[in-house]
mmCIF file of C-alpha atoms in Angstrom:
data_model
loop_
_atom_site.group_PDB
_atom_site.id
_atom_site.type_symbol
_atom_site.label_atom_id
_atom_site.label_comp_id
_atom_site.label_asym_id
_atom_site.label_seq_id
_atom_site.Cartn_x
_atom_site.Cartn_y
_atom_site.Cartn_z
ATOM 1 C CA UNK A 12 5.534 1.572 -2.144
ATOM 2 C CA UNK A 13 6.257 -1.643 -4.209
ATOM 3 C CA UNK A 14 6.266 -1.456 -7.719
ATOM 4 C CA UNK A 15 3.451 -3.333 -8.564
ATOM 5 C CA UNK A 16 1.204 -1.625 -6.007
ATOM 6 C CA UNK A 17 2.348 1.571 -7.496
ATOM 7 C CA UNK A 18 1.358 0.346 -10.921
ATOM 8 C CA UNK A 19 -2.069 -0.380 -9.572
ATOM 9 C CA UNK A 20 -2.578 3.007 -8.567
ATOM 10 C CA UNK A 21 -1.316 4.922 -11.539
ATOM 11 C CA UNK A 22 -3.964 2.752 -13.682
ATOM 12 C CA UNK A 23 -6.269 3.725 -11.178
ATOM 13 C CA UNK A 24 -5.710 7.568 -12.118
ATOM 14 C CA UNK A 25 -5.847 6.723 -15.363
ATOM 15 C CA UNK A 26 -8.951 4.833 -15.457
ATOM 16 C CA UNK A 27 -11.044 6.635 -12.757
ATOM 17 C CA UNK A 28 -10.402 10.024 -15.026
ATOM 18 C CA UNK A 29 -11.994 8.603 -17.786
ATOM 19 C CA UNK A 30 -14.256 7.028 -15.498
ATOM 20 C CA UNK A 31 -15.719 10.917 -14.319
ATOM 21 C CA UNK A 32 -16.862 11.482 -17.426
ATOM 22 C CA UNK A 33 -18.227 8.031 -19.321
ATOM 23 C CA UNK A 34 -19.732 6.549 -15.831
ATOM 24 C CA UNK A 35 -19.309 4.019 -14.174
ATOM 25 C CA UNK A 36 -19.876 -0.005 -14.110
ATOM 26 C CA UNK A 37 -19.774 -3.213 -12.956
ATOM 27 C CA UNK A 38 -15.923 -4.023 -12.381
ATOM 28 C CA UNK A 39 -15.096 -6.841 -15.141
ATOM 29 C CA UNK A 40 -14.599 -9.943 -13.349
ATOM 30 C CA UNK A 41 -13.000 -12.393 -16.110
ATOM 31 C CA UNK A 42 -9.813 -9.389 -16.508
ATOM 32 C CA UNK A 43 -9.657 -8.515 -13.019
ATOM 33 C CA UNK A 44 -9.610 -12.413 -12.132
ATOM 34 C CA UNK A 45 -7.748 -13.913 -15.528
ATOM 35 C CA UNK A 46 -4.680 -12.069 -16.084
ATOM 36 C CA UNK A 47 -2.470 -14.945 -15.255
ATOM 37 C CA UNK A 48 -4.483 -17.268 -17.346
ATOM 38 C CA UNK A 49 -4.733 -16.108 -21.191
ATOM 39 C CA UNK A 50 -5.719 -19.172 -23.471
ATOM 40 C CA UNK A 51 -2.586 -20.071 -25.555
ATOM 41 C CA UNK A 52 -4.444 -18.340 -28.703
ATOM 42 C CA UNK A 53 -6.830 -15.530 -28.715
ATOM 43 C CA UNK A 54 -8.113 -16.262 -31.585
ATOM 44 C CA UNK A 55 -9.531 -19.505 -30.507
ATOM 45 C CA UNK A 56 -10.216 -18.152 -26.836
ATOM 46 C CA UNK A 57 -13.228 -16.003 -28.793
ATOM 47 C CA UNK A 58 -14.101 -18.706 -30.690
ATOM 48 C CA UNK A 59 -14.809 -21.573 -28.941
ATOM 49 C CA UNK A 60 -15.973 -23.820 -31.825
ATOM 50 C CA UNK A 61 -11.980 -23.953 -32.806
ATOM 51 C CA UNK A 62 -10.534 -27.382 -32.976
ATOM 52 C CA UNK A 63 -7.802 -25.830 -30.160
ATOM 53 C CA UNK A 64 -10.479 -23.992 -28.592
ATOM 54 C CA UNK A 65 -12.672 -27.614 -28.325
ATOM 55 C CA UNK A 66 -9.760 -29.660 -26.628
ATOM 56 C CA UNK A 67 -8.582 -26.359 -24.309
ATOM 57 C CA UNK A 68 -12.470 -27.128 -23.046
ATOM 58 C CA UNK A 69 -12.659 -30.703 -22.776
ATOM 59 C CA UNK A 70 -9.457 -30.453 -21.044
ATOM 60 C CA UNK A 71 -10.087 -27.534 -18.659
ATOM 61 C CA UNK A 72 -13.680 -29.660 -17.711
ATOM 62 C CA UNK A 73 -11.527 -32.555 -17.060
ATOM 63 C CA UNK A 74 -9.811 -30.161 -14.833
ATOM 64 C CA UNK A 75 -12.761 -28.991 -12.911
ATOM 65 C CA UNK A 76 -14.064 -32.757 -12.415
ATOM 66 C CA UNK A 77 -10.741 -33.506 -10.878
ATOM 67 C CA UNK A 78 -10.437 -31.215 -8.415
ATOM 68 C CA UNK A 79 -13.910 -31.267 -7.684
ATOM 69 C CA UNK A 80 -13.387 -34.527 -6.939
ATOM 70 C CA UNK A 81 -10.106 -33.553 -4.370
ATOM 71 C CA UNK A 82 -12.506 -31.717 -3.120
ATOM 72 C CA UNK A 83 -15.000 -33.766 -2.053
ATOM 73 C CA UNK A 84 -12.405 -35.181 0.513
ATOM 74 C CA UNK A 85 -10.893 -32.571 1.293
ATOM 75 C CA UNK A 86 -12.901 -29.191 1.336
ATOM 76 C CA UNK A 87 -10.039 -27.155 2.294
ATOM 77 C CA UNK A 88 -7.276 -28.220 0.246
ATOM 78 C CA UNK A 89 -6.398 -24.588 -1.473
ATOM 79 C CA UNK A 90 -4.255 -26.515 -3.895
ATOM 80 C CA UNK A 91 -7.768 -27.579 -5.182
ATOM 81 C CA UNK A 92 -9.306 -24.797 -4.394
ATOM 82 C CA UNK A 93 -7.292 -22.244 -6.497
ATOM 83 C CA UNK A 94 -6.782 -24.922 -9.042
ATOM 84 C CA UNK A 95 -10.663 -25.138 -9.811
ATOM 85 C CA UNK A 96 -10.984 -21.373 -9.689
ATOM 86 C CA UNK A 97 -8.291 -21.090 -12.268
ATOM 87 C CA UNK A 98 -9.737 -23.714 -14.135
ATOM 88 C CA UNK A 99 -13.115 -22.246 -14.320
ATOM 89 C CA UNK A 100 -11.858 -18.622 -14.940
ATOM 90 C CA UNK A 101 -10.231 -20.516 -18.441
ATOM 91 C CA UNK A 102 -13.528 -21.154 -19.074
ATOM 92 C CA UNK A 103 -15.266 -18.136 -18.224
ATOM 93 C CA UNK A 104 -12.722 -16.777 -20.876
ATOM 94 C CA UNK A 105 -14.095 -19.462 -23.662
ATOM 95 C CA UNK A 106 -17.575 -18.753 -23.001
ATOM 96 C CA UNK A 107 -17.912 -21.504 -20.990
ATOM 97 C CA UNK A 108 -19.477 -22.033 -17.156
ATOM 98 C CA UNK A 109 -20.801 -19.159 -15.537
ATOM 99 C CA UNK A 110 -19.459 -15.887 -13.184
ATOM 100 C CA UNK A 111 -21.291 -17.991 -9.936
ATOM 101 C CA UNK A 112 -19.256 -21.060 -10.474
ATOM 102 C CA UNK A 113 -15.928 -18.915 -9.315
ATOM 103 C CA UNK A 114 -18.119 -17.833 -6.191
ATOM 104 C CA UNK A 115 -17.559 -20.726 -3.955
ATOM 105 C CA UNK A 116 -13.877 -21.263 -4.136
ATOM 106 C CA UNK A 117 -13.354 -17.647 -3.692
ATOM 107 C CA UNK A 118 -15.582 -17.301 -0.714
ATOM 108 C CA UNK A 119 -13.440 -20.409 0.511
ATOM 109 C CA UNK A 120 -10.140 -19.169 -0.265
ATOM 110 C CA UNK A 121 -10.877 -15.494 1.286
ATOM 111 C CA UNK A 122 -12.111 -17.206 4.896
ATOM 112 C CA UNK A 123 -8.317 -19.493 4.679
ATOM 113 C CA UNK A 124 -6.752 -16.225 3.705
ATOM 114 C CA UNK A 125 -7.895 -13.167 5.037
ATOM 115 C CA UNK A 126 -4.664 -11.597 5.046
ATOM 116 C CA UNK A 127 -4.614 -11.830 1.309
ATOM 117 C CA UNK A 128 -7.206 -9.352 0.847
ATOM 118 C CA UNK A 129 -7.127 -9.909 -3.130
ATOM 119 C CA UNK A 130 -9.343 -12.861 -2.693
ATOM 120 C CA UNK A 131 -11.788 -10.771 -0.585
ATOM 121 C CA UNK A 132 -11.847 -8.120 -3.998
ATOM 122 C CA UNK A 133 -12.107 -10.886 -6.323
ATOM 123 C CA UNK A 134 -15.192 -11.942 -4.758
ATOM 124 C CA UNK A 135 -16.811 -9.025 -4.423
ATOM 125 C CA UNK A 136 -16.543 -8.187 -7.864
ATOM 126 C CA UNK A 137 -18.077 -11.851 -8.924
ATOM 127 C CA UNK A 138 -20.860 -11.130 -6.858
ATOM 128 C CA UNK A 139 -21.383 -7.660 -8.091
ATOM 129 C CA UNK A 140 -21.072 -9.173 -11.670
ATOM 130 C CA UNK A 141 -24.185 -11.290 -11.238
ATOM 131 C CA UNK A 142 -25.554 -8.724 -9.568
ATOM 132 C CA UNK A 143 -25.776 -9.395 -5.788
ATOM 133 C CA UNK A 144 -24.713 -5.619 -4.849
ATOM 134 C CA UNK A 145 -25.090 -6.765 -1.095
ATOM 135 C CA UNK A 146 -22.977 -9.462 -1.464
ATOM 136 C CA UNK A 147 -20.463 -7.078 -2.851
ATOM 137 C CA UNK A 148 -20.544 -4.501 -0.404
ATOM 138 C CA UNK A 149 -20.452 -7.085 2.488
ATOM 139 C CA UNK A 150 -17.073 -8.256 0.803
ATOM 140 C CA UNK A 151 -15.211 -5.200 0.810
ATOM 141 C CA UNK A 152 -16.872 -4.100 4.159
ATOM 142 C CA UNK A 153 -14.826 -7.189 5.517
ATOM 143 C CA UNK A 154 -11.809 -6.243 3.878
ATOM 144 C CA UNK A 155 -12.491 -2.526 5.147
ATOM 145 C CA UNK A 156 -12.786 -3.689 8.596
ATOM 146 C CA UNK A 157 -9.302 -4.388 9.278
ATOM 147 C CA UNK A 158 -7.381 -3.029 6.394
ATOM 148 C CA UNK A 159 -9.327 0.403 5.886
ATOM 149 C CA UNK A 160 -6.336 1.433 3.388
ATOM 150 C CA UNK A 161 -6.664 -1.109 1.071
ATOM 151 C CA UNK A 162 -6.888 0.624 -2.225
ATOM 152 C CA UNK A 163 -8.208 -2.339 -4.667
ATOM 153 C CA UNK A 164 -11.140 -2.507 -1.758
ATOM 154 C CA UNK A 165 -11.860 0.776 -1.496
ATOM 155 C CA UNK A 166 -12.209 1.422 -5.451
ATOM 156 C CA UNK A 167 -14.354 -1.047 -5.909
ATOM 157 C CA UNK A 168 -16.422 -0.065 -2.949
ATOM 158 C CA UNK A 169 -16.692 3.194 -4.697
ATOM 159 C CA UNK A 170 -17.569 1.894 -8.061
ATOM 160 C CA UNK A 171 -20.844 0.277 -6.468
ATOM 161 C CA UNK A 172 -21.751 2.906 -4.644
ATOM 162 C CA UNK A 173 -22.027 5.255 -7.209
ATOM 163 C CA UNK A 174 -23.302 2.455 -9.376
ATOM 164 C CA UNK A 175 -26.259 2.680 -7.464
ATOM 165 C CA UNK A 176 -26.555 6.132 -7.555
ATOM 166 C CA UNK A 177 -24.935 6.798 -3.574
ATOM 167 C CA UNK A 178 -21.749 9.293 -4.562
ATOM 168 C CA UNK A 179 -22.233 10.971 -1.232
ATOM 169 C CA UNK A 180 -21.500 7.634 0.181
ATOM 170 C CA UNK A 181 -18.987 6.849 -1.694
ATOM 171 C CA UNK A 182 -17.504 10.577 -1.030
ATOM 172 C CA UNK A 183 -17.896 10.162 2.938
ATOM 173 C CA UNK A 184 -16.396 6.643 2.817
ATOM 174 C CA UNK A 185 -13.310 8.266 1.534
ATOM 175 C CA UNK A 186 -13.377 11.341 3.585
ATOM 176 C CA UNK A 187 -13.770 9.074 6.486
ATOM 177 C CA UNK A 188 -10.618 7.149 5.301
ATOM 178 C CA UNK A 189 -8.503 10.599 5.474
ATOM 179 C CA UNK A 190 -9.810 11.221 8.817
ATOM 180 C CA UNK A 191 -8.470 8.173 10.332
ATOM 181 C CA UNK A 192 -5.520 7.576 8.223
ATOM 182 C CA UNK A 193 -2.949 9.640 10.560
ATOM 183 C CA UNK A 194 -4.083 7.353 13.816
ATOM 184 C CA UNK A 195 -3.974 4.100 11.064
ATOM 185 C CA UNK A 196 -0.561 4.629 9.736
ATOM 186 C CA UNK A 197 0.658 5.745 13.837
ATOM 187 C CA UNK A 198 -0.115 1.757 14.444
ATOM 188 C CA UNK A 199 0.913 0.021 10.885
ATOM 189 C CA UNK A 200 2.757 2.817 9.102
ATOM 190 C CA UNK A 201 2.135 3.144 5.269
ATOM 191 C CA UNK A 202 -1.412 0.964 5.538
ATOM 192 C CA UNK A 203 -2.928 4.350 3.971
ATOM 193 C CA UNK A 204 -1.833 5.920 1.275
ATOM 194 C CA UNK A 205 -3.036 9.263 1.394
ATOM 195 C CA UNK A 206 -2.032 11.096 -1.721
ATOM 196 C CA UNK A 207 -4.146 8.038 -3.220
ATOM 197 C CA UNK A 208 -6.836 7.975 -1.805
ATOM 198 C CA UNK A 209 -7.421 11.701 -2.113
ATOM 199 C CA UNK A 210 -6.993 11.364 -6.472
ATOM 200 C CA UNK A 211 -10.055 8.657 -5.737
ATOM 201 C CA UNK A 212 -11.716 10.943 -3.752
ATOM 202 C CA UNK A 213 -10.890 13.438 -6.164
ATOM 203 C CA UNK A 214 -12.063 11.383 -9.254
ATOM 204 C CA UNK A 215 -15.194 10.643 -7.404
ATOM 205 C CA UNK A 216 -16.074 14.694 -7.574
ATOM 206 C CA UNK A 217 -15.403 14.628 -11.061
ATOM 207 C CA UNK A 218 -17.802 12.146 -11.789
ATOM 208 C CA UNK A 219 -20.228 14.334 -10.123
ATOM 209 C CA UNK A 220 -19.079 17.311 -11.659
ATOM 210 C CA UNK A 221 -18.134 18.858 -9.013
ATOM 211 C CA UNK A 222 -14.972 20.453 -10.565
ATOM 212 C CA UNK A 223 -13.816 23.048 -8.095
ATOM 213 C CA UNK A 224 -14.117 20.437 -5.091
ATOM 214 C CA UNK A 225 -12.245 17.861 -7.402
ATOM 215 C CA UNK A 226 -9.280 20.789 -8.347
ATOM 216 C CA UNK A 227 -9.065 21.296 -4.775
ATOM 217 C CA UNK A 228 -8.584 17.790 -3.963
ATOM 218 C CA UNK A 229 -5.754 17.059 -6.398
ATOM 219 C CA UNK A 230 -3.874 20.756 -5.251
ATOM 220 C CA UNK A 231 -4.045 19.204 -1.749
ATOM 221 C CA UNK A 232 -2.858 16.087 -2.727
ATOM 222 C CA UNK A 233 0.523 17.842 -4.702
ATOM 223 C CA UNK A 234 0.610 20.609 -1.577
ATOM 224 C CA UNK A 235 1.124 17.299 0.818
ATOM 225 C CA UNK A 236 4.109 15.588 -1.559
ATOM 226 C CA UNK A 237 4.867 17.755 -4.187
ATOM 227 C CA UNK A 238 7.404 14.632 -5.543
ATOM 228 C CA UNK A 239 4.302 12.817 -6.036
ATOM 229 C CA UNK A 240 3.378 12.579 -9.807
ATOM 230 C CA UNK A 241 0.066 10.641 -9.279
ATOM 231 C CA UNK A 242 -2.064 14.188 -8.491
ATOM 232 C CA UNK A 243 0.088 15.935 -10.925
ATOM 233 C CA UNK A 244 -1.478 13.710 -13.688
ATOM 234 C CA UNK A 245 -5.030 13.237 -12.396
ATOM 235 C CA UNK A 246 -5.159 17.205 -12.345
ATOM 236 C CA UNK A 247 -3.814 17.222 -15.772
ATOM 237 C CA UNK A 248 -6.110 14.702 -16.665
ATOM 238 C CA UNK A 249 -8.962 16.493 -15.544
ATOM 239 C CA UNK A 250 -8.141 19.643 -17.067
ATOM 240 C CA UNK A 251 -7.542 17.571 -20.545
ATOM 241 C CA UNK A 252 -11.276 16.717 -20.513
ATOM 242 C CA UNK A 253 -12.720 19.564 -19.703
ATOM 243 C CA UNK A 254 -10.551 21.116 -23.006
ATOM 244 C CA UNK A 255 -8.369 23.170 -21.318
ATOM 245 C CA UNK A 256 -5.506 21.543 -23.162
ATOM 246 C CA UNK A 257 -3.018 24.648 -22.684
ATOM 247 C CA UNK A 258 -2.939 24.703 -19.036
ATOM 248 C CA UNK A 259 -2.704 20.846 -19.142
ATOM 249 C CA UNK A 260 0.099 20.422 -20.929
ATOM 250 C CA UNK A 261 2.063 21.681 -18.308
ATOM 251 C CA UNK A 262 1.411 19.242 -15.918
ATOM 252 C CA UNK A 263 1.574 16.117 -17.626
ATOM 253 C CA UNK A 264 5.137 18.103 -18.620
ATOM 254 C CA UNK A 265 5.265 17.609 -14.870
ATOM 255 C CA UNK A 266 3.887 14.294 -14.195
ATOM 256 C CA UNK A 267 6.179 12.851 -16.856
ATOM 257 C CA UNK A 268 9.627 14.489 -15.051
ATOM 258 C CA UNK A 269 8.423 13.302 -11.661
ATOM 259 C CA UNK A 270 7.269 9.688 -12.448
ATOM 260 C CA UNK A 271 9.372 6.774 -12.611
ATOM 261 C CA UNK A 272 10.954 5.706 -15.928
ATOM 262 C CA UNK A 273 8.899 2.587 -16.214
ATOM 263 C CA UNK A 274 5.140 4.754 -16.307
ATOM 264 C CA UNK A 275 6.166 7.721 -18.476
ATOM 265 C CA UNK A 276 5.066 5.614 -21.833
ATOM 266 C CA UNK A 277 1.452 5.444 -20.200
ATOM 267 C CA UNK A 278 1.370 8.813 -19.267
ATOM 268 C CA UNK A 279 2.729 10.384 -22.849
ATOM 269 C CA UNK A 280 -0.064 8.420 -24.322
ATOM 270 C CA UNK A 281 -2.671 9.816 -21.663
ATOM 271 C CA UNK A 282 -1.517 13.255 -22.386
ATOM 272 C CA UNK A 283 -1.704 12.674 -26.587
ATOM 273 C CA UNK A 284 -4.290 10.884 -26.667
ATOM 274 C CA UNK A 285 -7.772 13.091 -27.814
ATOM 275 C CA UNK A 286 -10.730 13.908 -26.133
ATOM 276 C CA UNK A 287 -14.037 15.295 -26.104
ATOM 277 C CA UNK A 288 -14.504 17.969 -23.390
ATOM 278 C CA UNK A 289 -17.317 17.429 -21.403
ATOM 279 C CA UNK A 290 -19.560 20.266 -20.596
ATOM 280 C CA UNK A 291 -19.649 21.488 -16.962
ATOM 281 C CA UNK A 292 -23.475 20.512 -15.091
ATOM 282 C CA UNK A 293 -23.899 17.711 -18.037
ATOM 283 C CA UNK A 294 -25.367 14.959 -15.763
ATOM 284 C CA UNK A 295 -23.434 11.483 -15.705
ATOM 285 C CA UNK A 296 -25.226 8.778 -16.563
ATOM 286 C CA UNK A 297 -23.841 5.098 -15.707
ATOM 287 C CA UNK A 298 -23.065 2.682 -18.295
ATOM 288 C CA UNK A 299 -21.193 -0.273 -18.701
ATOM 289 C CA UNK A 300 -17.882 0.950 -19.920
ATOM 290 C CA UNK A 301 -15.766 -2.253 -18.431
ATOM 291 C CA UNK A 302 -12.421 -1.031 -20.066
ATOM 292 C CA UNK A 303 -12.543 1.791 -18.407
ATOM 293 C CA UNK A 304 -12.470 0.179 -15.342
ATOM 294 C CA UNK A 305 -9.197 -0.651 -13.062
ATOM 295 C CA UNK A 306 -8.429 -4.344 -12.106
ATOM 296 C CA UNK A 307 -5.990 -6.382 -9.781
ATOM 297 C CA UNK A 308 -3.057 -6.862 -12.005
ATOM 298 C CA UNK A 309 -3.065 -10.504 -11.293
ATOM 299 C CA UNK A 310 -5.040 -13.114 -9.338
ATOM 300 C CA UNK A 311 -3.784 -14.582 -6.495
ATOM 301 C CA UNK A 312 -0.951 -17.574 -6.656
#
């Protein structure tokens, strides 16, 4: 598993246990899409009447024109392309433009690359963000369709479903995953990674509350690779916020010796870091708790 991949998922446990208990929401497109892009001062990014702020616009319009312009000739440059969508994600992040401006080069750069299934996520969650949950499905149904492992695609699949109140489908997307993963990763080995995909599936009990189904989830996914810390800690997690702190402590004891140097700092502060314990048949109500939510580490060179 690559190293960024791997980071990925271990801010997916992370997230997707707070996730069980504050609800869910609409995946934050301007973070997930923007990471690469941070205005030179964040102080002027949320204040767009700054002098810096002012010219970072007029300049980033001047931008937009420009390769809307390239554009116009040639509809398929992706130089263009993915310099307009960067250009009108910097704006996005000043306040400027709107989510459906980033549609159209996105739907253009996911038909050129549909091996880079990033693009495919990207656009989903811009459609989901103005609120065309069919358009987002039929995104990550595409990326589904040939890459059935892909984690970002099946998270935010997930996220909508139970965003509109489906959990069962969400649940029996992911069993369906595990059912077909041995006969997946016989023809492209690794394309599904179980021990993930079972935390999600996991995670997704918990925001039901269906505890003992999620407990048994995470012990199957440490029976199958006990080396694996990623269960370890969404078990530990679990138990954290339901306040059984003592048996807990333990396994993030356990998750922190098994894990790789360069995620024990994230999962010390999961394991200090305080809680409220949520009550056991205390219905989950969505919300729109973006920070909770995982994102693509980066958007797409």
């Amino acid at each position: 598993m690559s190293q960024s991949r791997n980071r990925w998922i271990v801010q997916l446990i992370l997230a997707l246990a707070v996730l069980a208990f504050i609800g869910v929401s609409v995946l934050p497109i301007i973070g997930a899409l923007n990471n690469s892009a941070s205005p030179p001062n964040q102080n002027s990014a949320t204040n767009p009447s700054t002098p810096v702020a002012s010219n970072q616009k007029s300049q980033l319009e001047d931008q937009v024109r420009g390769y809307e312009s390239v554009l116009q000739r040639e509809p398929e440059n992706q130089a263009a392309l993915k310099g307009l969508l960067q250009a009108r994600l910097q704006l996005l992040a000043l306040k400027e433009g709107n989510v459906q401006g980033v549609i159209e080069p996105l739907e253009k750069l996911a038909k050129l690359n549909p091996e880079q299934t990033e693009y495919g996520v990207l656009l989903a969650q811009a459609k989901q963000q103005i609120g065309d949950k069919e358009g987002a499905a039929q995104a990550y149904r595409a990326i589904l369709a040939t890459k059935p492992g892909d984690l970002k695609a099946l998270q935010g699949m997930v996220v909508l479903l139970i965003d509109q109140q489906r959990p069962e489908a969400a649940v029996g997307l992911l069993q369906d995953t595990l059912a077909k993963a041995s006969q997946v990763n016989t023809i492209q080995p690794g394309s599904v990674d179980v021990v993930a995909v079972e935390v999600l599936l996991g995670n997704v009990h918990a925001s039901q509350k269906r505890f003992p189904q999620a407990m048994a989830t995470f012990d199957q996914a440490i029976k199958r690779d006990a080396k694996d810390f990623r269960p370890v800690l969404a078990k530990a997690l679990l138990l954290k916020q339901q306040g059984q702190t003592a048996e807990a402590k333990p396994l993030f004891d356990s998750a922190l010796a098994l894990a790789p140097a360069q995620y024990k700092d994230e999962i010390s502060k999961a394991a200090s870091t305080s809680v409220t314990p949520t009550q056991a048949g205390t219905p989950t109500t969505p919300t729109t708790a973006t920070t909770a939510t995982p994102t693509p580490e980066a958007s797409p060179k």
